[in-house]
XYZ file of C-alpha atoms in Angstrom:
698
model
C -123.960 -26.136 126.722
C -123.358 -22.951 128.673
C -126.181 -20.883 130.107
C -125.267 -18.090 127.714
C -125.584 -20.274 124.632
C -128.762 -21.932 125.870
C -130.667 -18.675 126.141
C -129.746 -17.925 122.516
C -131.985 -20.745 121.286
C -135.673 -20.155 120.677
C -138.901 -21.780 119.669
C -140.752 -19.343 117.437
C -144.523 -19.523 117.794
C -145.586 -16.780 115.433
C -146.019 -13.608 117.474
C -144.761 -15.489 120.555
C -141.035 -16.113 120.818
C -140.149 -18.341 123.744
C -136.584 -19.064 124.919
C -135.679 -22.695 124.438
C -134.566 -22.913 128.058
C -138.096 -22.061 129.121
C -139.485 -24.779 126.838
C -137.075 -27.304 128.269
C -138.285 -26.397 131.742
C -141.841 -27.330 130.761
C -140.703 -30.788 129.651
C -138.283 -31.609 132.449
C -138.637 -32.231 136.148
C -138.285 -28.896 137.842
C -136.379 -28.192 141.003
C -138.789 -26.597 143.457
C -138.387 -24.546 146.541
C -139.965 -26.350 149.480
C -142.866 -24.560 151.127
C -142.893 -23.708 154.775
C -143.429 -26.410 157.339
C -145.080 -29.236 155.421
C -147.896 -31.064 157.125
C -147.551 -34.786 157.811
C -150.851 -35.309 156.016
C -152.426 -33.667 153.004
C -156.177 -33.495 152.644
C -157.324 -33.816 149.050
C -160.878 -33.190 147.904
C -163.145 -32.840 144.889
C -166.269 -30.749 144.454
C -168.655 -30.198 141.591
C -169.891 -26.684 142.387
C -173.042 -26.706 140.302
C -172.799 -24.369 137.283
C -170.655 -21.838 139.172
C -170.886 -18.593 137.236
C -174.024 -19.642 135.312
C -176.823 -19.651 137.925
C -179.588 -19.691 135.297
C -178.457 -23.186 134.292
C -178.654 -24.646 137.808
C -181.307 -27.279 138.409
C -184.377 -26.660 140.531
C -184.891 -25.536 143.246
C -181.682 -23.508 142.812
C -182.197 -22.138 139.303
C -181.188 -18.496 139.154
C -179.539 -18.586 142.595
C -175.891 -17.485 142.413
C -173.537 -19.014 144.963
C -172.017 -16.459 147.337
C -168.248 -16.357 147.988
C -168.699 -16.141 151.768
C -170.782 -19.341 151.776
C -168.281 -21.191 149.616
C -165.335 -19.997 151.720
C -166.989 -21.114 154.948
C -167.709 -24.539 153.488
C -164.167 -25.031 152.193
C -162.635 -23.980 155.506
C -164.934 -26.448 157.237
C -163.728 -29.197 154.877
C -160.079 -28.465 155.806
C -158.844 -29.454 152.357
C -155.392 -28.492 151.103
C -156.004 -29.358 147.457
C -159.350 -29.394 145.667
C -160.403 -30.627 142.230
C -163.161 -28.449 140.778
C -165.941 -29.239 138.309
C -168.642 -27.175 136.562
C -166.787 -23.871 136.898
C -167.524 -21.103 134.415
C -164.943 -18.792 132.867
C -166.458 -15.403 133.656
C -163.697 -12.893 132.857
C -164.712 -12.411 129.201
C -161.133 -12.712 127.900
C -159.880 -15.348 125.465
C -156.384 -15.411 126.929
C -157.287 -16.243 130.543
C -159.694 -18.494 132.415
C -160.908 -17.167 135.739
C -164.101 -17.146 137.769
C -165.065 -14.055 139.759
C -166.788 -16.071 142.510
C -163.727 -18.283 142.979
C -161.506 -15.192 143.057
C -163.495 -13.671 145.899
C -163.900 -17.007 147.712
C -160.146 -17.556 147.845
C -159.555 -13.927 148.867
C -161.799 -14.494 151.884
C -160.069 -17.762 152.730
C -156.628 -16.180 152.461
C -157.542 -13.733 155.203
C -157.532 -16.742 157.528
C -154.198 -17.787 159.019
C -152.292 -20.539 157.260
C -154.066 -20.039 153.931
C -152.547 -18.981 150.611
C -154.934 -20.270 147.989
C -154.748 -20.033 144.213
C -156.345 -21.959 141.362
C -156.222 -22.891 137.678
C -159.134 -23.541 135.333
C -158.590 -25.968 132.474
C -159.990 -25.723 128.926
C -162.525 -28.128 127.448
C -162.223 -30.155 124.268
C -163.751 -27.204 122.439
C -161.385 -24.440 123.486
C -163.999 -21.754 122.874
C -166.456 -23.090 125.468
C -166.459 -21.237 128.793
C -168.908 -23.273 130.896
C -168.475 -26.437 132.976
C -164.679 -26.245 133.124
C -162.628 -28.425 135.416
C -159.863 -26.986 137.557
C -157.756 -27.265 140.676
C -157.436 -24.989 143.719
C -154.661 -25.422 146.268
C -153.190 -23.932 149.409
C -149.594 -22.915 148.630
C -148.725 -23.202 152.308
C -149.188 -26.967 151.948
C -148.366 -27.891 148.348
C -146.739 -26.302 145.331
C -147.479 -26.755 141.648
C -144.537 -28.292 139.772
C -144.336 -27.186 136.154
C -147.487 -26.498 134.179
C -150.751 -28.396 133.595
C -150.538 -30.911 130.752
C -153.433 -31.444 128.341
C -153.586 -35.238 128.142
C -153.683 -36.398 124.481
C -156.657 -38.760 124.819
C -157.984 -40.308 121.624
C -161.440 -39.819 120.151
C -163.916 -42.585 119.437
C -162.360 -44.608 116.585
C -165.859 -45.336 115.223
C -166.947 -41.670 115.433
C -170.161 -42.736 117.204
C -169.467 -41.118 120.569
C -167.869 -37.861 121.590
C -165.623 -38.694 124.560
C -164.012 -36.272 126.969
C -165.887 -33.112 126.049
C -164.496 -31.854 129.391
C -160.949 -32.638 128.363
C -158.721 -34.153 131.078
C -155.509 -32.466 132.229
C -152.770 -33.512 134.624
C -150.969 -31.331 137.179
C -148.044 -32.274 139.388
C -147.928 -31.153 143.042
C -145.305 -31.536 145.754
C -145.299 -31.254 149.533
C -141.705 -30.053 149.415
C -138.377 -30.994 147.960
C -137.572 -34.641 148.624
C -141.061 -35.237 150.013
C -144.271 -36.718 148.649
C -145.209 -35.561 145.179
C -147.944 -36.803 142.886
C -149.824 -36.029 139.690
C -153.446 -34.938 140.045
C -155.943 -35.650 137.242
C -159.277 -33.877 137.857
C -162.047 -35.411 135.751
C -165.649 -34.726 134.858
C -166.854 -37.680 132.834
C -169.902 -38.000 130.591
C -173.168 -37.273 132.381
C -176.149 -39.662 132.475
C -178.149 -37.479 130.107
C -178.718 -39.662 127.062
C -179.591 -42.999 128.593
C -177.735 -46.301 128.426
C -175.229 -45.135 125.816
C -173.663 -42.878 128.443
C -172.338 -45.954 130.265
C -170.534 -46.991 127.075
C -169.209 -43.466 126.608
C -167.791 -43.351 130.139
C -166.112 -46.708 129.520
C -164.553 -45.291 126.346
C -163.373 -42.241 128.275
C -161.819 -44.414 130.964
C -159.983 -46.566 128.420
C -158.705 -43.521 126.551
C -157.330 -42.016 129.765
C -155.784 -45.304 130.899
C -153.981 -45.603 127.556
C -152.190 -42.358 128.353
C -151.105 -43.206 131.921
C -147.574 -44.242 130.856
C -147.215 -41.004 128.901
C -148.389 -38.981 131.922
C -145.887 -40.749 134.173
C -143.054 -40.028 131.752
C -144.106 -36.434 131.155
C -143.992 -35.586 134.873
C -141.359 -38.107 135.948
C -143.716 -39.475 138.599
C -145.435 -42.817 139.123
C -148.058 -41.573 141.623
C -151.266 -40.577 139.837
C -154.464 -39.507 141.601
C -157.692 -39.389 139.544
C -160.595 -37.608 141.190
C -163.753 -35.682 140.513
C -167.214 -36.302 139.102
C -167.124 -39.719 137.412
C -170.927 -39.745 136.904
C -170.895 -43.542 137.371
C -174.091 -44.848 138.917
C -172.154 -47.616 140.667
C -168.680 -48.985 141.099
C -169.682 -51.915 138.884
C -169.788 -49.792 135.745
C -167.260 -50.800 133.059
C -165.448 -47.471 133.481
C -164.740 -48.164 137.143
C -163.731 -51.742 136.365
C -161.239 -50.371 133.848
C -159.716 -48.027 136.418
C -159.380 -50.851 138.941
C -157.766 -53.017 136.287
C -155.233 -50.264 135.679
C -154.065 -50.407 139.307
C -156.285 -47.883 141.093
C -158.244 -48.233 144.321
C -161.553 -46.363 144.575
C -161.951 -44.572 147.905
C -165.705 -44.571 147.291
C -165.808 -48.333 146.734
C -168.897 -48.529 148.952
C -170.810 -46.260 146.516
C -171.595 -43.628 149.151
C -174.049 -41.121 147.615
C -172.442 -37.764 146.892
C -175.340 -35.809 145.393
C -178.402 -34.024 146.693
C -181.066 -36.402 147.989
C -183.675 -34.885 145.745
C -181.663 -35.371 142.584
C -182.688 -37.345 139.515
C -180.367 -40.268 140.292
C -180.724 -41.619 143.827
C -178.512 -42.894 145.292
C -175.835 -41.216 143.184
C -172.199 -42.018 144.073
C -170.902 -39.833 141.261
C -167.885 -38.322 143.044
C -164.823 -40.478 143.651
C -161.113 -40.377 144.416
C -158.841 -43.016 142.886
C -155.414 -43.689 144.406
C -152.631 -45.874 143.004
C -152.624 -49.328 144.518
C -149.561 -50.389 146.487
C -148.159 -46.962 147.391
C -147.673 -46.346 151.128
C -148.639 -42.658 150.941
C -152.137 -43.719 149.896
C -152.643 -46.787 152.086
C -154.978 -45.041 154.531
C -157.213 -42.009 154.685
C -160.752 -43.259 154.216
C -163.391 -41.378 152.263
C -165.324 -38.473 153.710
C -168.460 -36.864 152.300
C -169.450 -33.464 153.698
C -173.120 -34.362 153.936
C -175.742 -32.177 155.677
C -177.534 -33.827 158.561
C -181.215 -33.722 157.554
C -183.537 -33.000 154.653
C -183.753 -29.297 155.424
C -179.982 -28.994 155.537
C -179.708 -30.915 152.251
C -182.136 -28.508 150.603
C -180.231 -25.514 151.973
C -176.946 -26.986 150.677
C -178.512 -27.516 147.259
C -179.743 -23.928 147.037
C -176.757 -22.076 148.479
C -173.889 -24.305 147.330
C -174.363 -27.246 144.950
C -176.274 -30.399 144.128
C -172.988 -32.286 144.715
C -171.332 -32.841 148.076
C -167.661 -32.194 148.644
C -165.662 -35.413 149.041
C -162.215 -35.721 150.609
C -159.496 -38.077 151.781
C -155.961 -37.806 153.130
C -152.545 -38.979 152.063
C -149.432 -39.226 154.164
C -146.451 -36.957 153.527
C -143.347 -39.111 153.254
C -139.956 -39.100 151.580
C -140.419 -39.144 147.815
C -140.111 -42.715 146.548
C -140.153 -42.131 142.797
C -137.322 -42.497 140.380
C -137.179 -39.913 137.639
C -139.936 -41.672 135.749
C -138.086 -41.185 132.479
C -136.627 -43.743 130.093
C -134.444 -46.348 131.761
C -131.238 -47.748 130.241
C -132.164 -49.720 127.162
C -135.723 -48.402 127.075
C -137.212 -46.564 124.125
C -140.678 -45.396 125.172
C -143.142 -44.380 122.502
C -146.409 -42.491 122.940
C -149.512 -44.532 122.276
C -151.441 -41.584 120.831
C -151.625 -37.819 120.516
C -148.818 -35.306 120.946
C -145.463 -36.766 121.987
C -144.056 -33.745 123.795
C -140.427 -34.786 123.884
C -139.950 -35.978 120.299
C -142.237 -33.239 118.949
C -140.230 -30.642 120.815
C -136.948 -31.943 119.439
C -138.293 -32.056 115.872
C -139.578 -28.501 116.024
C -136.452 -27.165 117.717
C -134.342 -28.874 115.033
C -136.346 -27.242 112.248
C -136.000 -23.806 113.845
C -132.488 -23.868 115.297
C -130.276 -26.575 113.795
C -127.670 -25.547 111.273
C -128.150 -28.985 109.727
C -131.742 -28.177 108.806
C -130.784 -25.004 106.970
C -127.911 -26.781 105.222
C -130.159 -29.660 104.146
C -132.766 -27.281 102.700
C -130.212 -25.173 100.814
C -128.480 -28.305 99.547
C -131.807 -29.672 98.288
C -132.615 -26.485 96.419
C -129.092 -26.288 94.944
C -129.612 -29.837 93.653
C -132.963 -28.675 92.256
C -131.144 -25.944 90.342
C -128.701 -28.466 88.843
C -131.485 -30.850 87.857
C -133.600 -28.055 86.429
C -130.791 -27.110 84.038
C -130.424 -30.756 83.011
C -134.153 -31.083 82.432
C -134.317 -27.981 80.283
C -131.753 -29.507 77.907
C -133.819 -32.682 77.398
C -137.334 -32.209 75.955
C -138.227 -35.818 76.837
C -137.505 -35.260 80.520
C -140.430 -35.307 82.935
C -140.642 -35.818 86.677
C -144.246 -37.012 86.676
C -144.981 -40.747 86.436
C -148.358 -40.316 84.721
C -147.019 -37.781 82.236
C -144.209 -40.156 81.245
C -146.724 -42.954 80.655
C -148.961 -40.691 78.550
C -146.114 -39.300 76.414
C -146.557 -36.422 73.958
C -145.269 -33.706 76.281
C -141.969 -32.623 74.705
C -143.354 -29.487 73.056
C -144.987 -28.118 76.195
C -143.420 -25.249 78.166
C -141.441 -26.291 81.271
C -142.799 -26.099 84.802
C -141.836 -27.103 88.318
C -144.333 -28.230 90.943
C -143.720 -27.526 94.616
C -145.635 -28.494 97.706
C -146.114 -25.616 100.151
C -146.061 -26.668 103.800
C -142.550 -27.616 105.011
C -141.377 -27.525 101.364
C -141.626 -23.831 100.604
C -143.344 -22.423 103.699
C -142.072 -22.901 107.256
C -144.934 -23.745 109.647
C -142.726 -24.639 112.600
C -144.115 -21.671 114.608
C -147.513 -23.378 114.474
C -145.961 -26.649 115.664
C -144.277 -24.712 118.491
C -147.638 -23.324 119.594
C -149.058 -26.842 119.868
C -146.152 -27.859 122.068
C -146.222 -24.782 124.279
C -149.997 -25.065 124.724
C -149.980 -28.881 125.073
C -152.442 -29.155 122.194
C -152.812 -31.831 119.508
C -153.060 -30.836 115.856
C -156.479 -29.762 114.629
C -157.662 -28.359 111.307
C -159.200 -25.362 113.072
C -155.975 -24.234 114.753
C -153.896 -24.841 111.609
C -156.262 -22.872 109.379
C -156.248 -20.050 111.920
C -152.445 -20.017 111.650
C -152.647 -19.966 107.827
C -154.968 -16.971 107.970
C -152.341 -15.093 109.977
C -150.126 -15.193 106.849
C -146.956 -15.330 108.942
C -145.148 -18.322 107.403
C -141.592 -17.685 106.219
C -139.837 -19.266 103.252
C -137.536 -22.184 103.957
C -133.818 -21.616 103.284
C -132.990 -21.728 99.568
C -136.578 -21.833 98.324
C -137.015 -18.233 97.213
C -133.625 -18.205 95.481
C -134.490 -21.346 93.527
C -137.834 -19.917 92.391
C -136.139 -16.714 91.284
C -133.665 -18.790 89.232
C -136.477 -20.850 87.686
C -138.341 -17.694 86.674
C -135.165 -16.390 85.005
C -135.204 -19.526 82.812
C -138.883 -18.982 81.868
C -139.971 -21.945 83.995
C -143.457 -21.641 85.469
C -143.843 -22.560 89.158
C -147.032 -24.291 90.348
C -147.863 -24.839 94.001
C -149.973 -27.902 94.833
C -151.063 -27.937 98.463
C -153.549 -29.886 100.550
C -154.621 -26.680 102.195
C -158.362 -26.301 101.472
C -159.838 -23.743 99.109
C -161.061 -21.743 102.106
C -157.522 -20.472 102.783
C -156.357 -20.067 99.176
C -156.601 -16.271 99.379
C -154.573 -16.146 102.594
C -151.992 -18.514 101.096
C -151.585 -16.397 97.986
C -151.184 -13.265 100.118
C -148.520 -14.977 102.258
C -146.542 -16.042 99.167
C -146.760 -12.615 97.546
C -145.563 -11.003 100.779
C -142.449 -13.183 100.521
C -141.832 -11.944 96.962
C -143.018 -15.207 95.382
C -145.431 -14.645 92.448
C -148.669 -16.429 93.254
C -152.251 -16.273 92.011
C -155.325 -18.458 91.705
C -153.824 -19.849 88.482
C -150.698 -21.380 90.006
C -151.829 -22.106 93.594
C -153.810 -25.369 93.421
C -155.518 -26.101 96.729
C -157.626 -29.081 97.756
C -161.345 -29.561 97.217
C -162.485 -33.164 97.499
C -165.979 -32.315 96.235
C -164.521 -31.058 92.958
C -162.162 -34.008 92.500
C -159.023 -32.282 93.753
C -158.197 -34.939 96.308
C -155.586 -35.475 98.974
C -153.373 -37.627 96.718
C -152.691 -34.624 94.384
C -152.920 -36.852 91.286
C -155.681 -34.842 89.592
C -153.899 -31.554 90.205
C -150.593 -32.814 88.825
C -152.545 -34.057 85.817
C -154.032 -30.584 85.315
C -150.538 -29.073 85.156
C -149.309 -31.909 82.910
C -151.965 -31.110 80.297
C -150.377 -27.718 79.623
C -146.745 -28.004 80.803
C -143.819 -30.407 80.897
C -143.159 -31.094 84.568
C -139.391 -30.881 84.944
C -139.175 -31.231 88.738
C -141.350 -32.216 91.672
C -140.319 -30.763 95.049
C -141.929 -31.805 98.327
C -141.503 -33.176 101.837
C -143.903 -36.133 101.585
C -144.111 -39.094 99.185
C -147.605 -38.016 98.187
C -146.024 -34.932 96.594
C -144.381 -37.214 94.003
C -146.488 -40.306 93.334
C -149.717 -42.145 94.121
C -150.223 -45.296 96.167
C -148.461 -44.061 99.283
C -151.438 -42.768 101.273
C -151.720 -45.987 103.282
C -151.126 -47.360 106.753
C -149.327 -50.373 105.239
C -145.635 -49.577 105.648
C -144.471 -52.309 103.253
C -146.872 -51.172 100.537
C -145.877 -47.533 101.000
C -142.166 -48.235 100.765
C -142.581 -50.521 97.753
C -144.579 -47.886 95.817
C -141.965 -45.248 96.569
C -139.076 -47.519 95.543
C -140.702 -48.472 92.233
C -141.252 -44.831 91.290
C -137.828 -43.750 92.512
C -136.074 -46.183 90.197
C -137.666 -44.404 87.265
C -137.781 -40.759 88.251
C -136.131 -40.378 91.648
C -133.382 -38.100 90.358
C -136.067 -35.640 89.251
C -137.630 -35.476 92.676
C -136.253 -33.180 95.349
C -137.156 -34.105 98.930
C -137.109 -31.467 101.677
C -136.533 -32.883 105.203
C -139.543 -32.736 107.542
C -139.327 -34.596 110.851
C -142.362 -32.865 112.412
C -145.190 -34.648 110.579
C -146.119 -36.284 107.300
C -147.487 -39.376 105.634
C -144.659 -41.412 107.139
C -146.424 -41.294 110.531
C -149.632 -43.004 109.325
C -148.321 -46.602 109.454
C -146.883 -45.944 112.912
C -150.037 -44.301 114.265
C -152.131 -47.219 112.976
C -150.289 -49.765 115.100
C -151.932 -50.732 118.413
C -148.409 -51.072 119.813
C -145.908 -48.644 118.357
C -143.030 -50.786 119.535
C -143.831 -52.968 116.508
C -141.908 -50.397 114.467
C -138.724 -51.454 116.260
C -136.711 -54.451 115.123
C -136.715 -57.513 117.447
C -133.456 -56.547 119.149
C -134.784 -53.062 119.893
C -138.061 -54.505 121.189
C -136.179 -56.816 123.519
C -134.230 -53.855 124.877
C -137.285 -51.608 125.158
C -139.860 -53.810 126.790
C -138.340 -55.248 129.965
C -137.048 -52.041 131.498
C -140.346 -50.898 133.081
C -142.075 -54.123 134.137
C -142.019 -54.273 137.924
C -142.915 -56.563 140.802
C -145.398 -54.488 142.801
C -146.435 -56.851 145.610
C -146.042 -60.361 147.037
C -148.136 -62.527 149.366
C -145.587 -65.051 150.706
C -147.629 -66.276 153.666
C -151.310 -66.304 152.710
C -154.096 -67.155 155.071
C -154.647 -70.780 154.165
C -152.496 -73.224 152.222
C -149.327 -71.758 150.714
C -149.489 -73.967 147.628
C -152.907 -72.576 146.757
C -152.633 -68.854 147.497
C -149.013 -67.609 147.412
C -148.948 -64.873 144.777
C -146.758 -62.343 142.989
C -148.200 -59.290 141.190
C -146.315 -57.560 138.387
C -147.222 -54.364 136.526
C -146.279 -53.093 133.081
C -145.163 -49.502 133.699
C -143.987 -48.945 130.120
C -145.859 -47.185 127.318
C -146.064 -50.356 125.246
C -147.614 -53.782 125.656
C -145.408 -56.713 126.682
C -145.732 -60.311 125.505
C -144.879 -62.440 128.551
C -144.015 -65.670 126.731
C -140.595 -66.755 127.986
C -140.694 -64.604 131.135
C -140.065 -66.187 134.547
C -140.415 -65.467 138.245
C -137.496 -67.017 140.173
C -136.084 -67.035 143.705
C -132.810 -68.079 145.353
C -133.645 -71.803 145.583
C -131.999 -72.892 142.344
C -132.229 -72.684 138.559
C -135.010 -75.284 138.387
C -137.292 -73.406 140.786
C -139.440 -70.873 138.885
C -142.925 -69.854 137.774
C -143.571 -69.367 134.068
C -145.537 -66.398 132.741
C -147.654 -66.044 129.625
C -150.108 -63.711 127.952
C -149.980 -60.043 127.017
C -149.610 -57.203 129.526
C -151.050 -53.875 128.352
C -149.559 -50.524 129.453
C -150.384 -49.971 133.135
C -151.944 -53.438 133.499
C -151.223 -55.696 136.473
C -150.981 -59.496 136.502
C -151.271 -61.550 139.687
C -149.671 -64.996 139.444
C -150.838 -67.550 142.020
C -148.381 -70.263 142.951
C -148.772 -73.361 140.825
C -148.605 -76.834 142.340
C -144.833 -77.085 142.012
C -141.828 -74.927 141.372
C -140.705 -71.843 143.251
C -141.951 -71.325 146.805
C -142.012 -67.971 148.583
C -140.226 -68.152 151.915
C -142.141 -67.027 154.986
C -138.896 -66.106 156.763
C -137.479 -64.044 153.892
C -136.573 -64.515 150.249
C -135.561 -62.791 147.003
C -137.947 -62.839 144.040
C -136.682 -61.946 140.583
C -138.548 -61.092 137.379
C -136.535 -62.479 134.457
C -137.048 -61.553 130.790
C -136.339 -63.882 127.854
C -132.589 -64.252 127.501
C -132.002 -64.219 131.241
C -132.054 -60.458 131.951
C -133.164 -59.736 135.537
C -135.639 -56.915 135.069
C -136.640 -56.375 138.703
C -136.206 -58.059 142.055
C -137.508 -57.762 145.608
C -135.723 -58.992 148.743
C -137.725 -59.198 151.951
C -137.014 -60.337 155.501
C -139.138 -62.452 157.782
C -141.020 -63.615 159.533
C -143.970 -62.598 157.327
C -147.294 -62.438 159.136
C -150.184 -64.465 157.667
C -151.932 -62.464 154.951
C -149.318 -59.676 154.961
C -148.524 -57.987 151.649
C -144.859 -57.350 150.783
C -144.238 -54.326 148.571
C -141.065 -52.891 147.034
């Protein structure tokens, strides 16, 4: 595709029209201009600056005391950080479209007057987008690192039991680089559930940790980077909490593993090692650096820090700047990654772009409505013709006037601009944002729809619109249809109201039309627009119900293509491992490509036959069953270790040498990870001699 043709493609997002090339740039790995002379080390920190922008909500003895920019600037310059995760920052600019804090603005202005400083920052929205207090964010010195792309709102899941409310301070990920071809990494600033609420908060933090860990493969793919750093206010009272155990199990080392207190000595929880920095295990950039807490020297200094700055202490560590060691982080040959939850940016982008730009989409819609015209004429000639299963069973409908029933969303009305907004803003679907879009009354008619309705009206056929939009937006829906020249009123627009028996399955509303009209055609984009029994997460049951109805009335149903969403996604979303939707051959191709050997201990301290070990990690977005997998070396076909069990996304497995079989050479060897069928998935070759206790990494 030429540059000229590429800029002609767009994602429409209502009042926002964004060139497709720009959208692609947000989903791809961006080429970046290296900053000036990059340091050989980067100093990364995290600081919860207590209720910055809302001094009346600070705890005693600092309540009502506003932090001063000069004090904050002096403290940050003393800390010598290059990149800082922020917590408890208020959005003080009073505008819905931006998130800024006046104190941070002035603090960074003061710092930038110092040589070698060029600071900027981003504040990140909470789960409730309207809330302006206790935001997380990141500040960084552009002389040392550059932001690559845009922040990504991580699609973490909610509590499946609806008992807890995880991630109220919604996590985001941002990619930074020390220069082209040099160390880059993805930063995830977090502020986990506080300890207000008692013992249940421990369970909630564990849920938050698991939800974030589930999305690590998606984050790696989104940014094309394996190096993730999680830092901020974890609110864990100790490193033994289940949340911290989960992070360690996912391959992270905690720089505050000694539980060094990071809060004011007079706080409610003492000691309180709330603030932590987690680095990926086994990456040389993160092998050293320690953990520093900017702690005042005595009680008086602690009290002064609490009043003037925060009840939390700034924590920091360093990472080494090296040549970038990541591959592109995207799908490997033979791999078909699937998101485990939330918005899949790549597939969602393609689906929405197809609906808005592809000639095939317009052709398919017009073809469907031309077929509807043909079938309508046939149905008008046959008084015993009906498209509704229940009406056919009931009989006694031949004398009733003809009608057609259409769904609205992605059947008659094009909501792809709303889908584009979700993608551009990295937001999952929510009822609130969709209903706000409906109230804008901007939806256009899909190709062929208006012409078909005009033809039906010319044949004295009444059109009814059955939609699962709620009653609360019926007026806006009617206004949108009338603006498109489509006659609509409260009589023929049948919206949803569960309390009044007008449920999601649309059966009762079709029955209401069937009592007064003969339903000649049903037109929709989802099986629920045609028959019952398909609102299920059981794929076999759903397909069987559709097939049984299709054999009877399928020629009287007109299906409009919708790849963006629909009932078809429910069985997929219900699976704990979406790779189960692939056939066995596809699963075999998908799974092995991202399982890696991450470290070896060929020459342990002690007996080799008791402590030699190999650690593998599942770096894919799907779980892997290890039955039939082997670890082998160069010593012959009969020398191997067998693997078993299930490896979750991001999980590591350390295999200790059994009593017989393969032996790791102390003077050098090659170790191969072999999938069922004999495919070598990954291998490591190392030279010797290997010192006792030394760890060999790729």
